[in-house]
CSV table of C-alpha atoms in Angstrom, one decimal:
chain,number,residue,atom,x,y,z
A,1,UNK,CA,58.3,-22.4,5.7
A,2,UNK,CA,57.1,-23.8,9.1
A,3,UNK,CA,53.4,-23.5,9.5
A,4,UNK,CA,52.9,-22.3,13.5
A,5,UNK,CA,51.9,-25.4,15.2
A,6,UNK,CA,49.9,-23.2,17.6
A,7,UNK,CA,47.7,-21.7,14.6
A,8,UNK,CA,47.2,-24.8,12.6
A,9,UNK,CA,44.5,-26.8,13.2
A,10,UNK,CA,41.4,-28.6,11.4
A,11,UNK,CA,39.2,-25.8,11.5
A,12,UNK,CA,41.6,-22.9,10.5
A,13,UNK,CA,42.4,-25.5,7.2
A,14,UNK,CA,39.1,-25.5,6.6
A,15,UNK,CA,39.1,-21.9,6.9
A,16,UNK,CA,42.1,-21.5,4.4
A,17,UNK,CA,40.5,-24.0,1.7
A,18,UNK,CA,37.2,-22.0,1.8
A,19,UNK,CA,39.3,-18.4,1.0
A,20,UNK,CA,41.4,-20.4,-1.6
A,21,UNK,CA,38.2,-22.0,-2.9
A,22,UNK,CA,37.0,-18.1,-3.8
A,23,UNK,CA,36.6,-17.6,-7.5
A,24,UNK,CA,36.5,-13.8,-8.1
A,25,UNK,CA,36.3,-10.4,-6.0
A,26,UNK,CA,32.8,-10.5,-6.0
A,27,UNK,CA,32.7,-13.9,-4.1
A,28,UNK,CA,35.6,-12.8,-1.4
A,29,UNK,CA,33.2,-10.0,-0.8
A,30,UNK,CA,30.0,-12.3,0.0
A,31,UNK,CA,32.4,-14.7,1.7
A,32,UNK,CA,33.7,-11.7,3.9
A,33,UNK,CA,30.5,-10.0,4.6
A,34,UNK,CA,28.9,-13.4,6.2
A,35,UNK,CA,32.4,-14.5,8.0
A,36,UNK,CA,33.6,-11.5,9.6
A,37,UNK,CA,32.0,-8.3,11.4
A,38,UNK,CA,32.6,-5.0,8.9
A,39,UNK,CA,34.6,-3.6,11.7
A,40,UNK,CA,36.6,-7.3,11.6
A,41,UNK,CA,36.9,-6.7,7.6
A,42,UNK,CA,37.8,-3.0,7.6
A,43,UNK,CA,40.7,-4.1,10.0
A,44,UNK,CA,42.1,-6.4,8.2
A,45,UNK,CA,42.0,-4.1,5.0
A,46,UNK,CA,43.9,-1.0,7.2
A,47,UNK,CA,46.7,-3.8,8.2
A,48,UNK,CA,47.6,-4.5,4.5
A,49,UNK,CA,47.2,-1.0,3.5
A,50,UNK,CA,49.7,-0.5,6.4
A,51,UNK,CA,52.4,-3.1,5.4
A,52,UNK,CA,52.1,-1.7,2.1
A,53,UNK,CA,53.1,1.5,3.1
A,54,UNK,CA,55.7,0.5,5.5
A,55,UNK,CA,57.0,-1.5,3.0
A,56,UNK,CA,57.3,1.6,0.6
A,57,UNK,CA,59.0,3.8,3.6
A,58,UNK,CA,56.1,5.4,4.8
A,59,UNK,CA,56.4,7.3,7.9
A,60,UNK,CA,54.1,6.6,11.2
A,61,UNK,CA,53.0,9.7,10.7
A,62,UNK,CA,51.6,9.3,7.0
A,63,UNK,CA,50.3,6.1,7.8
A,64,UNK,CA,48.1,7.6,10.5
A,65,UNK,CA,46.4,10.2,8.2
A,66,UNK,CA,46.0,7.9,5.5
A,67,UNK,CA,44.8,4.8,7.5
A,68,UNK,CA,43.7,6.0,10.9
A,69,UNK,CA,45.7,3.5,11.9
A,70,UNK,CA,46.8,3.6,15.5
A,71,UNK,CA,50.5,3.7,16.1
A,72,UNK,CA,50.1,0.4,18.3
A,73,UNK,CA,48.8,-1.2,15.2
A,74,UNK,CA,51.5,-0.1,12.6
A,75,UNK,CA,54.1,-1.0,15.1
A,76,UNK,CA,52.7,-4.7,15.2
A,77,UNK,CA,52.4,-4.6,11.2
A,78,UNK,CA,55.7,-3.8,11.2
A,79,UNK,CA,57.2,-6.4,13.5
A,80,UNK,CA,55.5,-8.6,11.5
A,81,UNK,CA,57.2,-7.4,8.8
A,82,UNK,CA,60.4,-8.0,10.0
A,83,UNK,CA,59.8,-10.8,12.3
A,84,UNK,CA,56.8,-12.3,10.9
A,85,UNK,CA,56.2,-15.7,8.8
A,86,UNK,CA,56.5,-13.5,5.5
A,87,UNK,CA,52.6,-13.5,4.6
A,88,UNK,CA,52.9,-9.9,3.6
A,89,UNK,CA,55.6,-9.6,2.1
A,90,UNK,CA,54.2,-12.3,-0.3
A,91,UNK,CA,50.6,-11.1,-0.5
A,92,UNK,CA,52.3,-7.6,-1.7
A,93,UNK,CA,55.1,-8.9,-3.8
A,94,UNK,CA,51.9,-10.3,-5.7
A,95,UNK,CA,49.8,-7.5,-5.6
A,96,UNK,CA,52.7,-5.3,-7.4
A,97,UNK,CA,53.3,-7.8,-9.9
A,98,UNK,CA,49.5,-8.1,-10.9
A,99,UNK,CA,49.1,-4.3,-10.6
């Protein structure tokens, strides 16, 4: 896989050896809390709790009630999906397997 050349740079590595230096839940939480806004955080969270329900078969419609998701948004998870560099379909192939 062919990192984007236009996302890949000396700060977002250090960004990505920080999250991978993360130890337990507890520490992703602290980490979180200081890097990113709540709002930033709970976004990120409804985006994987969106592929995972695309990926399941979901309808829009479901994932709106269940996320609050906007429709924009689950379309864009769902190109990504499709389209996208694979990140969630790994990150939820994972998650299933450690479930």
């Amino acid at each position: 896989m062919t990192v984007n050349p236009k996302l890949k740079d000396a700060l977002t590595d250090q960004l990505f050896k920080a999250v991978l230096a993360l130890k337990s839940e507890e520490e992703c939480y602290q980490f979180f809390e200081d890097i990113c806004t709540i709002s930033e955080l709970k976004s990120l969270a409804q985006r994987l709790e969106v592929a995972r329900m695309l990926q399941e078969g979901h309808i829009y419609d479901d994932i709106v009630l269940r996320t609050g998701a906007s429709t924009a948004t689950i379309s864009r998870v769902k190109r990504c999906l499709h389209y996208g560099a694979d990140g969630y379909k790994v990150i939820l192939d994972r998650l299933k397997e450690n479930s």
